[in-house]
CSV table of C-alpha atoms in Angstrom, one decimal:
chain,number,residue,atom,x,y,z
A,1187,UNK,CA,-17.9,-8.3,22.4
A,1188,UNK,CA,-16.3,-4.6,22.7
A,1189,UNK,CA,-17.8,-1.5,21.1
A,1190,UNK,CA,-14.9,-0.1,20.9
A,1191,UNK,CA,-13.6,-3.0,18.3
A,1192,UNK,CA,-16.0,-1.1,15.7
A,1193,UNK,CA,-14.5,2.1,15.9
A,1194,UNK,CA,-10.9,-0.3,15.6
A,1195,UNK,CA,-12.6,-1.3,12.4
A,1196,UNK,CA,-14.1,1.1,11.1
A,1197,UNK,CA,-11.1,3.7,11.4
A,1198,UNK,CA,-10.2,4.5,8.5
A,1199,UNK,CA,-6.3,3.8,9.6
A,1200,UNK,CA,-6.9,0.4,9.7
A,1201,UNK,CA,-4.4,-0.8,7.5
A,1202,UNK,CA,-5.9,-2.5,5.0
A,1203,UNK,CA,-4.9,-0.5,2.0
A,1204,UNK,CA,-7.9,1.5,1.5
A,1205,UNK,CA,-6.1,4.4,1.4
A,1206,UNK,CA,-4.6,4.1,-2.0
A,1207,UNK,CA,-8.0,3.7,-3.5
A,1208,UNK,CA,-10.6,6.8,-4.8
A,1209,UNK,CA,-13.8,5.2,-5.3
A,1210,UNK,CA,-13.9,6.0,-8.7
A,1211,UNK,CA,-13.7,9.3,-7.8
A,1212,UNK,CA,-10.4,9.9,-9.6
A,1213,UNK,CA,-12.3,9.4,-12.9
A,1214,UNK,CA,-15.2,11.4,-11.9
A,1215,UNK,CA,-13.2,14.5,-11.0
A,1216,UNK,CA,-11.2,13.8,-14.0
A,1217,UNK,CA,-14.2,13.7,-16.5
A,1218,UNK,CA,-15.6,16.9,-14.8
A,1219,UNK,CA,-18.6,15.2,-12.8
A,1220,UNK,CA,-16.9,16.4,-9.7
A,1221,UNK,CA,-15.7,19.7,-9.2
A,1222,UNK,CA,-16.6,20.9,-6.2
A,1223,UNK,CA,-18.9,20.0,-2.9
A,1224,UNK,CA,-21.5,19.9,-4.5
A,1225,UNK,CA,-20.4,17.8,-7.4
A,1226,UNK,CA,-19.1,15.5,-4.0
A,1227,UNK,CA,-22.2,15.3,-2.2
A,1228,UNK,CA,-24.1,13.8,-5.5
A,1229,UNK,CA,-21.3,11.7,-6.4
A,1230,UNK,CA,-21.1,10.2,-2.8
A,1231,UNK,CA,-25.2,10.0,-2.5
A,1232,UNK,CA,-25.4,8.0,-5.7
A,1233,UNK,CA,-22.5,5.7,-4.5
A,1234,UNK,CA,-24.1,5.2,-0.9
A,1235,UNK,CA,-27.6,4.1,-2.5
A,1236,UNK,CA,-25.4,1.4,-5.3
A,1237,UNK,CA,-21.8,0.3,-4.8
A,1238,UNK,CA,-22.8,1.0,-0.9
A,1239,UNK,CA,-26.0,-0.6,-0.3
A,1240,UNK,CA,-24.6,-3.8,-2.2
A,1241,UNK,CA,-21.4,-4.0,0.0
A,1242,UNK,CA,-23.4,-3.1,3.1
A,1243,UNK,CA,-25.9,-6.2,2.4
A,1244,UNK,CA,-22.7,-8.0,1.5
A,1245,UNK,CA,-20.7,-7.5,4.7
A,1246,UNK,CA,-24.1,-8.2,6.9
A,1247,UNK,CA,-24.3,-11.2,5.5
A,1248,UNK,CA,-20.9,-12.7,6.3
A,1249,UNK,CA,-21.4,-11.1,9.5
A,1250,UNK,CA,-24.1,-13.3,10.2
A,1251,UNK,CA,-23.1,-16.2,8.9
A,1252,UNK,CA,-24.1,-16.9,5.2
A,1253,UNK,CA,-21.7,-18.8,3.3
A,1254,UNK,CA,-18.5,-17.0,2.3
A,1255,UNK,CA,-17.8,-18.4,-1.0
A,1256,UNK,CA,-21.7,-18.0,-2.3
A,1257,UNK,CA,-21.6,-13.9,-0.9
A,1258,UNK,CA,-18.5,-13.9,-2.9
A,1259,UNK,CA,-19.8,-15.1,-5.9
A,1260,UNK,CA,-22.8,-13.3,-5.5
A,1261,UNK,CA,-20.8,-10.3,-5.2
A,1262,UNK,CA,-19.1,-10.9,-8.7
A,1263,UNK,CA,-22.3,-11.5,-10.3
A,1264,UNK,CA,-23.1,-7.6,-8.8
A,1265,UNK,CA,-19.5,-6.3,-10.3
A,1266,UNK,CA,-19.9,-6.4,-13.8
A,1267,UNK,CA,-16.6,-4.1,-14.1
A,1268,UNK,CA,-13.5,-7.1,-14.6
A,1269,UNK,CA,-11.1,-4.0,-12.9
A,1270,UNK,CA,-13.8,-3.3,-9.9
A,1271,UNK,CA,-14.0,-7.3,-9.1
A,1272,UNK,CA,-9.9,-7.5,-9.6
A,1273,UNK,CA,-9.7,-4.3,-6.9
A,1274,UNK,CA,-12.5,-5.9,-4.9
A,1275,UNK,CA,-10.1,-9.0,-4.3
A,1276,UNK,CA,-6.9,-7.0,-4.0
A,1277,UNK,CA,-9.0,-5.3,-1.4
A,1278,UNK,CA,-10.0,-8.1,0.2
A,1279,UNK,CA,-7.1,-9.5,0.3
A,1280,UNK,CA,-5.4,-7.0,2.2
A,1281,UNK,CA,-8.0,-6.5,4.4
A,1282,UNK,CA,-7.6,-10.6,5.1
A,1283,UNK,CA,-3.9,-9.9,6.3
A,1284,UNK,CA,-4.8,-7.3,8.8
A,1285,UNK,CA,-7.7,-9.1,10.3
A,1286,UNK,CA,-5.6,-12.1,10.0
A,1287,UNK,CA,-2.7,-10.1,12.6
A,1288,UNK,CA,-5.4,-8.1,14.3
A,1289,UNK,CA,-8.4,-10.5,15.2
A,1290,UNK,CA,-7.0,-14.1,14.6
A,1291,UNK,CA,-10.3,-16.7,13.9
A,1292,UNK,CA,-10.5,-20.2,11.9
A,1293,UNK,CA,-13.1,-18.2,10.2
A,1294,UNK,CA,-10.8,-15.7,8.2
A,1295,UNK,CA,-8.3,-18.8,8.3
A,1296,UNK,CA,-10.3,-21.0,6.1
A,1297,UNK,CA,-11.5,-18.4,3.7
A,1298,UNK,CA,-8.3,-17.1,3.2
A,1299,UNK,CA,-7.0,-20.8,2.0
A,1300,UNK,CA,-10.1,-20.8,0.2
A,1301,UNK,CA,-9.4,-17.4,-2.1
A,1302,UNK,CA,-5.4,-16.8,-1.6
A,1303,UNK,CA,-5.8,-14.2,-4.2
A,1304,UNK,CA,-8.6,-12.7,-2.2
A,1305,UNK,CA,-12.0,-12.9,-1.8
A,1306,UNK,CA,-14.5,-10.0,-2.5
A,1307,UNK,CA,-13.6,-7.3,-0.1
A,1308,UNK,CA,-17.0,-6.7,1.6
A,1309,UNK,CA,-16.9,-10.5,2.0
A,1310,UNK,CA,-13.7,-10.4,4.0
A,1311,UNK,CA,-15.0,-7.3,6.1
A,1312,UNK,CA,-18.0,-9.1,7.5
A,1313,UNK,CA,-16.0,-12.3,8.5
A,1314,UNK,CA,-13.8,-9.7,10.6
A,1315,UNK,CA,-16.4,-8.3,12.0
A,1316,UNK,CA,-17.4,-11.6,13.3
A,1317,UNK,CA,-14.1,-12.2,14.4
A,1318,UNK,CA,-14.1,-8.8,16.6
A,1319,UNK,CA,-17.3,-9.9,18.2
A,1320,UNK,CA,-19.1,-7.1,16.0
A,1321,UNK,CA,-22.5,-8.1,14.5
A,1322,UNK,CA,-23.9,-7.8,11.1
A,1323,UNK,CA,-24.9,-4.0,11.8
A,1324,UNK,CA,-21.5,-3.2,12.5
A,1325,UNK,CA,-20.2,-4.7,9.6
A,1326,UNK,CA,-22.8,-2.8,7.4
A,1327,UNK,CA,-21.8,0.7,8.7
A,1328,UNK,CA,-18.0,-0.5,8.4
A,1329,UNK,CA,-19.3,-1.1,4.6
A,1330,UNK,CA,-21.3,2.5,4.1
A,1331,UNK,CA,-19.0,4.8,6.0
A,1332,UNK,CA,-16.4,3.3,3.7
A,1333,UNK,CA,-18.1,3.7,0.9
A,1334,UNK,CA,-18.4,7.3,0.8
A,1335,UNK,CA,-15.6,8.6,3.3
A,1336,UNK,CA,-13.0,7.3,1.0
A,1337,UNK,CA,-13.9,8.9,-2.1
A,1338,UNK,CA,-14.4,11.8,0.2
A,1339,UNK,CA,-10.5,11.9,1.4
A,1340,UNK,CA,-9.7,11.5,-2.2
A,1341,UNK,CA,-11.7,14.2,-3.4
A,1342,UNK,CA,-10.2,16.5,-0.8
A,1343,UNK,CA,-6.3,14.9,-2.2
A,1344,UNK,CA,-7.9,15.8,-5.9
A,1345,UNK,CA,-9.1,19.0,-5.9
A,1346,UNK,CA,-7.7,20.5,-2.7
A,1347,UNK,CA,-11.3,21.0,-1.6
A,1348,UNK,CA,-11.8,22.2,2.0
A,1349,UNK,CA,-11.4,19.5,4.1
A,1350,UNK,CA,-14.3,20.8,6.4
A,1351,UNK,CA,-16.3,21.0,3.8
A,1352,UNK,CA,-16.0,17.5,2.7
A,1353,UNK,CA,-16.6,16.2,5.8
A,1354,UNK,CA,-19.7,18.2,6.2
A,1355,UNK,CA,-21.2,16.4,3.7
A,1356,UNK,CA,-20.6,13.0,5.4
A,1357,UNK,CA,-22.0,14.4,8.3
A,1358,UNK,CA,-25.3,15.6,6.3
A,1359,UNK,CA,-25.2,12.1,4.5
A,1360,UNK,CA,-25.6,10.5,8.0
A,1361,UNK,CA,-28.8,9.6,8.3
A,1362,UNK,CA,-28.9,8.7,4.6
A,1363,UNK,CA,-26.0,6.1,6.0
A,1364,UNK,CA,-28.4,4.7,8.3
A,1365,UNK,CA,-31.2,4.2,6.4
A,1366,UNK,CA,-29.4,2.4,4.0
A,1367,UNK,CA,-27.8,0.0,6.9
A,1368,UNK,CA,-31.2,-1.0,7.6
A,1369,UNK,CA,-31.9,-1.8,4.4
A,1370,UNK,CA,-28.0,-3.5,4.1
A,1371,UNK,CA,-28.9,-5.4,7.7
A,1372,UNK,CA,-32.6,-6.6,6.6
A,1373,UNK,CA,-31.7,-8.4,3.8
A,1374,UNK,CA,-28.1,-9.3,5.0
A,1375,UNK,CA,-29.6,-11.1,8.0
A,1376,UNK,CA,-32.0,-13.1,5.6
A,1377,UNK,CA,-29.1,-14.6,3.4
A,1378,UNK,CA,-28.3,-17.2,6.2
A,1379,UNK,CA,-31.4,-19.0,5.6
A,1380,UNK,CA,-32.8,-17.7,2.5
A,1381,UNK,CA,-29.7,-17.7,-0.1
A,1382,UNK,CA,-28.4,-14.7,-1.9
A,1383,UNK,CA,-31.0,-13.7,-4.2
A,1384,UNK,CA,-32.6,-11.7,-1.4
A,1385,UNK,CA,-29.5,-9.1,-1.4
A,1386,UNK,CA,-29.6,-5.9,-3.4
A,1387,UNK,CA,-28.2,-6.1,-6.7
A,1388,UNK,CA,-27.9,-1.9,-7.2
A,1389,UNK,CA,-25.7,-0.7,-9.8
A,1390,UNK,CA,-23.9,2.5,-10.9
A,1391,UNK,CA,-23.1,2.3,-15.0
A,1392,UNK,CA,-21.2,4.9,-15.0
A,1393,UNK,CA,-19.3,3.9,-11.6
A,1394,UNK,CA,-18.6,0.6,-13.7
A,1395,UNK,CA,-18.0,2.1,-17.0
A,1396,UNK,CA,-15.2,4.6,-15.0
A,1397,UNK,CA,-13.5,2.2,-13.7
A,1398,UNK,CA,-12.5,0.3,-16.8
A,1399,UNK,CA,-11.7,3.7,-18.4
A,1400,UNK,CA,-9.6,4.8,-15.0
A,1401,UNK,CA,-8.0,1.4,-15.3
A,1402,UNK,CA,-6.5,2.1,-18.9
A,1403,UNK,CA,-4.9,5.7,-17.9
A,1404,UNK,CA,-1.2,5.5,-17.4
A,1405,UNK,CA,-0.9,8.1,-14.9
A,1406,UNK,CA,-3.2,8.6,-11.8
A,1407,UNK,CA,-2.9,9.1,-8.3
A,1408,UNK,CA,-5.1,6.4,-6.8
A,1409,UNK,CA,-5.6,2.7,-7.9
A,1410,UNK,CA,-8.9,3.1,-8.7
B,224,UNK,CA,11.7,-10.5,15.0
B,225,UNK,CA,8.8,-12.7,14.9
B,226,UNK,CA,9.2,-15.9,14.1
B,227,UNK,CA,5.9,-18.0,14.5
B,228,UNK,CA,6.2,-21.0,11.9
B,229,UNK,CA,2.7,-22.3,13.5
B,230,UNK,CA,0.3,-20.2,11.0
B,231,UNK,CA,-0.9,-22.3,7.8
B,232,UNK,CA,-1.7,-20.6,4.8
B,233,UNK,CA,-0.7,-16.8,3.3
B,234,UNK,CA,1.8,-15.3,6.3
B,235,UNK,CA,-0.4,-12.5,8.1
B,236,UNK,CA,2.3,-11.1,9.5
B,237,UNK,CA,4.8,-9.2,7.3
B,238,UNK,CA,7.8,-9.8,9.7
B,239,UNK,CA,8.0,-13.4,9.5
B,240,UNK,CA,11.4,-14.5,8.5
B,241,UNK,CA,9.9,-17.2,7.3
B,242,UNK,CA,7.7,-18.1,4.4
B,243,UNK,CA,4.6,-20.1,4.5
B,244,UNK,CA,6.6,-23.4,3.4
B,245,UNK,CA,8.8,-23.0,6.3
B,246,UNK,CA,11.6,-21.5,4.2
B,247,UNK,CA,13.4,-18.3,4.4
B,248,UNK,CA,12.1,-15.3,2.9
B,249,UNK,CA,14.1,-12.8,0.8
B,250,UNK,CA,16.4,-9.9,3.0
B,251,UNK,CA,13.8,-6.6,2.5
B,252,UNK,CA,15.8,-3.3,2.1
B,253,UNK,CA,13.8,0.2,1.9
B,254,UNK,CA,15.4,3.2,-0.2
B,255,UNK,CA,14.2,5.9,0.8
B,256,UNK,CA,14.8,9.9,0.5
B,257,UNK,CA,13.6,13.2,-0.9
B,258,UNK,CA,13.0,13.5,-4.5
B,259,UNK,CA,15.4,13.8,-7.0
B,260,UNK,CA,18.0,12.5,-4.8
B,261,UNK,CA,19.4,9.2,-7.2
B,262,UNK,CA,16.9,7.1,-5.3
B,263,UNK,CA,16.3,4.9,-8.7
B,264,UNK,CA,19.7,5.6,-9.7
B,265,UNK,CA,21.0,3.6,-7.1
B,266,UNK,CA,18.8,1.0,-7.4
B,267,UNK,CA,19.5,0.8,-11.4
B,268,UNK,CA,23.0,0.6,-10.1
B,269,UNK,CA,22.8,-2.0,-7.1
B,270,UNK,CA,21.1,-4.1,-9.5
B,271,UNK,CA,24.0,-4.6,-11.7
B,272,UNK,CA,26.5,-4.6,-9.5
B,273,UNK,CA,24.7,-7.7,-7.0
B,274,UNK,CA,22.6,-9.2,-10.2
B,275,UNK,CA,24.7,-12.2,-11.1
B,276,UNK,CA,26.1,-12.7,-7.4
B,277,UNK,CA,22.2,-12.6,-6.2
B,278,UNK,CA,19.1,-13.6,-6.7
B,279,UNK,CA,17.0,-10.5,-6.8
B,280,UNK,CA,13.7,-8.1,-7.2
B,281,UNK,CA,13.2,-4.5,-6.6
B,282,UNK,CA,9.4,-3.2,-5.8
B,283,UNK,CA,8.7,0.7,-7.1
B,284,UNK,CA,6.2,3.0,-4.9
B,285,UNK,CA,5.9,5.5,-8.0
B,286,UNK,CA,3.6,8.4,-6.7
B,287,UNK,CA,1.7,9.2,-10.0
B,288,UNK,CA,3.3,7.3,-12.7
B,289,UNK,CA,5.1,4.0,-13.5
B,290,UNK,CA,8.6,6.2,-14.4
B,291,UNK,CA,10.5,4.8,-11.7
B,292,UNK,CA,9.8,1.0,-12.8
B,293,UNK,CA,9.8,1.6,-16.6
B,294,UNK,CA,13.0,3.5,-16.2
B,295,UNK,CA,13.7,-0.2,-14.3
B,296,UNK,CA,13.0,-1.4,-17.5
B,297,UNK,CA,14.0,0.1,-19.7
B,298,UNK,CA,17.8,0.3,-18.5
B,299,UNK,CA,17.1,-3.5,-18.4
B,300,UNK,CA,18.9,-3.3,-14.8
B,301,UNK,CA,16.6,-6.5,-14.2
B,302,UNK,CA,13.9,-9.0,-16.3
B,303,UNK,CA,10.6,-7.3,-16.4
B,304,UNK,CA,9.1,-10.3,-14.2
B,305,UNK,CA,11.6,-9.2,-11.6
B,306,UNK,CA,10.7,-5.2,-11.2
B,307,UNK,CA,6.5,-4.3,-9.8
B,308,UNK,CA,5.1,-1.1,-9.1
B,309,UNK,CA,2.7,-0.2,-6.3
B,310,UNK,CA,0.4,2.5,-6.4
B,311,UNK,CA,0.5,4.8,-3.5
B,312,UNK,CA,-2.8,6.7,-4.0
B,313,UNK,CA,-0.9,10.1,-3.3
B,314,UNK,CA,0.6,9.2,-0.3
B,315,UNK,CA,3.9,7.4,-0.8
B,316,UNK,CA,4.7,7.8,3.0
B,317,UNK,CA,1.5,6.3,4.0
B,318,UNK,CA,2.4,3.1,1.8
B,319,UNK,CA,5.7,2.2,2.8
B,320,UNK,CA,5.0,2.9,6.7
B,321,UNK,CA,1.1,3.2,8.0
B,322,UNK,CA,-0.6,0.8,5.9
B,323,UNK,CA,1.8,-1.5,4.2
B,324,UNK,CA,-0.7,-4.2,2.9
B,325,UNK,CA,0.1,-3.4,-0.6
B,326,UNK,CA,3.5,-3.7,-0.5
B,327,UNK,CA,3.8,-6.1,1.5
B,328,UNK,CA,1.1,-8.2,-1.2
B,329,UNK,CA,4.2,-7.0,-4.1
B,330,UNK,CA,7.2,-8.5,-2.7
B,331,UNK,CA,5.3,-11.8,-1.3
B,332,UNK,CA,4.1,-12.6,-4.9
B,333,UNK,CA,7.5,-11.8,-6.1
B,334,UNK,CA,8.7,-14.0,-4.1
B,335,UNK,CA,5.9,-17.1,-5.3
B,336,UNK,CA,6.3,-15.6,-8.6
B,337,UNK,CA,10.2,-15.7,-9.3
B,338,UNK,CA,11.9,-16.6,-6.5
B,339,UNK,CA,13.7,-17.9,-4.5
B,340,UNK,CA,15.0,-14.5,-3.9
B,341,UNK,CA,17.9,-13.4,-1.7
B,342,UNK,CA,17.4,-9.4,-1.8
B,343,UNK,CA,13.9,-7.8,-2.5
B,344,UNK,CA,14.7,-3.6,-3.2
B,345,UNK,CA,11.6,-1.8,-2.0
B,346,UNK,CA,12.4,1.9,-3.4
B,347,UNK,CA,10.1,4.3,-1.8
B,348,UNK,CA,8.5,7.5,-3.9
B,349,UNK,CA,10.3,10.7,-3.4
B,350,UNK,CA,9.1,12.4,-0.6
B,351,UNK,CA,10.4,14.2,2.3
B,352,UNK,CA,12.7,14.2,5.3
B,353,UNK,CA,10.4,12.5,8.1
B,354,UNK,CA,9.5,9.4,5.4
B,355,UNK,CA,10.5,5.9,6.9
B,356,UNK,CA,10.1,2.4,6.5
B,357,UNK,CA,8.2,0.1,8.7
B,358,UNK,CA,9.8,-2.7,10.4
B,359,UNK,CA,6.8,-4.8,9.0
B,360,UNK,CA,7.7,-4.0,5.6
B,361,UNK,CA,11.6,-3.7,5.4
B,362,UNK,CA,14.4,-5.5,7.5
B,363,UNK,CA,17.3,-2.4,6.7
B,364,UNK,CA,16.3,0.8,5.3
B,365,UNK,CA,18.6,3.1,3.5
B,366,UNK,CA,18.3,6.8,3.2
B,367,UNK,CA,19.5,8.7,0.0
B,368,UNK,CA,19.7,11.9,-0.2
B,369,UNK,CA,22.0,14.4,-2.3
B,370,UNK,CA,24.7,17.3,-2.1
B,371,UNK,CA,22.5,19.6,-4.3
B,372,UNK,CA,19.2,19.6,-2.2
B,373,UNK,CA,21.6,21.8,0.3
B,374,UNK,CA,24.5,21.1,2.4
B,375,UNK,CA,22.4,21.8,5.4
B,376,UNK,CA,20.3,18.5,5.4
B,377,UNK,CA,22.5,16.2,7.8
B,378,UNK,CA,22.2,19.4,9.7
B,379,UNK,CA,18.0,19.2,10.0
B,380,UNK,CA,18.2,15.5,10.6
B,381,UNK,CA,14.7,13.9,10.9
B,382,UNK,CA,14.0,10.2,10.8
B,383,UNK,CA,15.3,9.2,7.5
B,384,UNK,CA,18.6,10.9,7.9
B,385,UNK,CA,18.9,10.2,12.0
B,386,UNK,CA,17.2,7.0,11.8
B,387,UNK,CA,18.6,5.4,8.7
B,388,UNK,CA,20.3,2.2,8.7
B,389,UNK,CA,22.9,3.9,5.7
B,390,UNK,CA,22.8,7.2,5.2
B,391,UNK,CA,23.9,7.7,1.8
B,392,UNK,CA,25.4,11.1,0.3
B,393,UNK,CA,24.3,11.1,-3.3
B,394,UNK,CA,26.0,13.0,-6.5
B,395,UNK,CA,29.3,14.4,-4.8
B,396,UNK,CA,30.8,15.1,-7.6
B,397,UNK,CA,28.2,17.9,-8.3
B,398,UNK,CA,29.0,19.9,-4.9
B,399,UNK,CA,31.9,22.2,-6.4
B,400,UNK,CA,28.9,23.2,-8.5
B,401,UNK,CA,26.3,23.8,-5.4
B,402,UNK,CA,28.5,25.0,-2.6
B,403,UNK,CA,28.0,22.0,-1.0
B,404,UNK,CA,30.7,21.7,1.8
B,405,UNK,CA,30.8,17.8,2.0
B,406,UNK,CA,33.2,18.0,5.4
B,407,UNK,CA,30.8,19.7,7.1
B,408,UNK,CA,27.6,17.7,5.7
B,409,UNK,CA,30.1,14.4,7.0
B,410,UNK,CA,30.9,16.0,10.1
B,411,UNK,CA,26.6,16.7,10.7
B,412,UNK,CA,25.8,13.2,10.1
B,413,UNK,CA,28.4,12.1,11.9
B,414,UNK,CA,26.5,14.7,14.9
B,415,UNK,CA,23.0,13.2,13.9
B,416,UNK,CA,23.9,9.6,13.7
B,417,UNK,CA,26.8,8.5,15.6
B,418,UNK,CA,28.2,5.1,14.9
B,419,UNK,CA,25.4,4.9,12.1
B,420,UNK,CA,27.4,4.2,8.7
B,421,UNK,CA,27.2,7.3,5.8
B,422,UNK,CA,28.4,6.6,2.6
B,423,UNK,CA,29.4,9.5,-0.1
B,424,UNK,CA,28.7,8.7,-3.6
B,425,UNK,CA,29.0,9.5,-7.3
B,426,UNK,CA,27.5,7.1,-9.2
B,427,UNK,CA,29.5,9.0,-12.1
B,428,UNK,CA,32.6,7.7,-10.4
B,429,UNK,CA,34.6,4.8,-10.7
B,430,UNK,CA,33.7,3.7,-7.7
B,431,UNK,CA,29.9,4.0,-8.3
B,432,UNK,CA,28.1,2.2,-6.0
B,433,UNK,CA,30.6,-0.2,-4.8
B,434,UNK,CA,30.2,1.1,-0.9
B,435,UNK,CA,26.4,0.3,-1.0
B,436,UNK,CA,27.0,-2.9,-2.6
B,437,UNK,CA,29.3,-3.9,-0.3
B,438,UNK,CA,26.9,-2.8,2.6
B,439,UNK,CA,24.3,-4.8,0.9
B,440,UNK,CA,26.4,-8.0,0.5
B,441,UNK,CA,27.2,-7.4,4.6
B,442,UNK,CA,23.7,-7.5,5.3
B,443,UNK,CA,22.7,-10.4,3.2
B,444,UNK,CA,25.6,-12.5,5.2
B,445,UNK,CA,24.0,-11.3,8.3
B,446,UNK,CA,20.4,-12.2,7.4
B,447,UNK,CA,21.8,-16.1,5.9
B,448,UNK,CA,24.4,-16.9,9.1
């Protein structure tokens, strides 16, 4: 294994399609929840400790070898939002194309005949990990650092907030990050042996509720 | 061009000339250009002039809204089946040439959806000079831009203009209007581009968009020998 195949991953150039994706961000600046760093830093903190954590323990646990069509139901049964689960499949299965082209493995092979509409993105993330000869840490911070530098980016699109500002509140979120990996990595670990029950099952109503709403709009910037 | 027929499954690699089933894809063209410039217009206008000679589908990179494919629609260039839209989250350059996966998802599932297709438009959002397709995403990209956004743009070059596989001088008949000089915007491409074709167009004229068509038809030959 390469370290350096983490920071491949975890770039958030990879081109997997993130980019065209807020977070639900969009519909919290839009609503007035975020309008400035502030605003941000909560909105990121209470996605890190929900929509993170669950992805985290998600992509840990495909990293380390827990079946991938159990972690993906198990992820729909922690998406209640039908738009969420349909973005966390169009995610994936972008994601599963440039894993595909960038790490080839039977691994990615087989799920993606499994789920050729895609298969829960955080799903997809920890069986590239495994295919970059990254472990189920890796894939967890690939899972957290997304989960809030994302929304950050679009924030910064949204508002024309200070980029350095927006980046240091990832920084000040850090060890927040890490924490949470732990948890993510603890229970992640334990799936192989222990089924799914044992990940988190964290969730954000109002992340869910927004993303149905943001779903309905016909005009936005991001996808969701 | 890659042409690795080995891989089973959903193609990972956009270039593929080839389909999963071992057949051959859809010809990919980009459009491409500044806002403003008739970039849907001459799509709305391809499509009726190739539509009952081809087999076709056109993809939409709309920056904020669906306008570009409802306008699609509702000029009924195409069937409703036959035109999607991908969101670009604010970015259109990003989605047509750093991180393709989207589009590339749209015209794949065009093609599964109602092909077999010979032509697949993939209109980019208006953006600006340096905006270009990726050779992942499109096999021939044209660039459109227009005598009223100034007669000095040949002039500037950049990558859509320089790189461009047609270069193509929109809404001529407006430049007594501007103070466009068209012979000098010919005579810059010309400078920018060499023996890269540029085509002047009114789609107000009677010819229209005959001279892209034609292009079009010259590169579909090409792609089928």
């Amino acid at each position: 294994m390469t370290r350096a195949a983490l920071l491949v991953l975890a770039d958030g150039r990879f081109p997997a399609g993130g980019h065209a994706h807020s977070g639900g961000a969009e519909e919290a600046v839009k609503a007035g929840r975020i309008t400035g760093v502030t605003g941000l830093e909560a909105f990121l903190r209470g996605r890190l400790h929900t929509a993170g954590v669950v992805t985290a323990a998600l992509a840990a646990a495909a990293a380390a070898g827990a079946d991938p069509a159990e972690l993906d139901a198990a992820a729909d049964a922690r998406t209640p939002s039908p738009a969420l689960r349909l973005t966390a499949r169009k995610l994936g299965r972008q994601l599963m194309r440039a894993a595909r082209a960038t790490w080839p493995s039977a691994e990615l092979d087989a799920l993606a005949g499994e789920f050729p509409a895609g298969a829960h993105q955080p799903v997809v993330l920890g069986l590239t990990a495994r295919a970059a000869g990254l472990g189920a840490a890796d894939a967890a911070y690939c899972a957290v650092y997304e989960s809030v530098s994302g929304p950050a980016t679009a924030v910064v699109r949204l508002l024309g907030l200070d980029p350095f500002a927006a980046t240091g509140v990832l920084a000040r979120l850090a060890p927040e990050l890490d924490r949470v990996v732990d948890r993510a990595v603890s229970c992640g670990t334990a799936a192989p042996t222990q089924g799914v029950d044992v990940l988190p099952a964290a969730s954000a109503p109002l992340l869910e509720i927004g993303a149905e709403v943001h779903a309905g709009w016909p005009v936005r910037l991001f996808a969701s | 061009m890659h042409l690795d027929h080995s891989h089973h499954g959903p193609a990972a690699v956009g270039a593929d000339a080839r389909r999963a089933d071992g057949s051959r894809r859809a010809l990919r063209i980009g459009l491409g250009g500044p806002v403003g410039s008739g970039k849907t217009a001459t799509v709305a206008a391809l499509c009726r002039a190739l539509r009952d000679e081809l087999s076709l589908a056109v993809v939409t990179n709309d920056i904020y809204t669906r306008e570009d494919a409802e306008f699609l629609l509702r000029e009924a260039v195409l069937p409703p089946e036959r035109i999607t839209a991908v969101e670009t989250g604010a970015c259109p350059h990003t989605a047509i040439r750093d991180d393709i996966s989207a589009n590339l998802e749209a015209v794949e599932d065009l093609e599964d959806e109602v092909g077999p297709l010979d032509l697949i438009l993939v209109e980019s959002g208006g953006d600006n000079l340096t905006a270009t397709f990726s050779k992942g995403l499109v096999d021939a990209q044209v660039f459109v831009i227009d005598v009223a956004g100034g007669d000095d743009i040949p002039r500037k070059g950049g990558p859509g203009v320089t790189t461009a596989d047609l270069l193509v001088v929109n809404k001529t008949d407006l430049a007594p209007y501007v103070g466009s000089d068209l012979a000098r915007m010919a005579a810059d491409a010309k400078a920018q581009r060499a023996e890269l074709p540029v085509v002047f167009q009114s789609l107000r004229g009677e010819a229209g968009v005959a001279d892209v068509a034609a292009w079009v038809r010259a590169r579909i030959a090409a792609w089928t020998a």
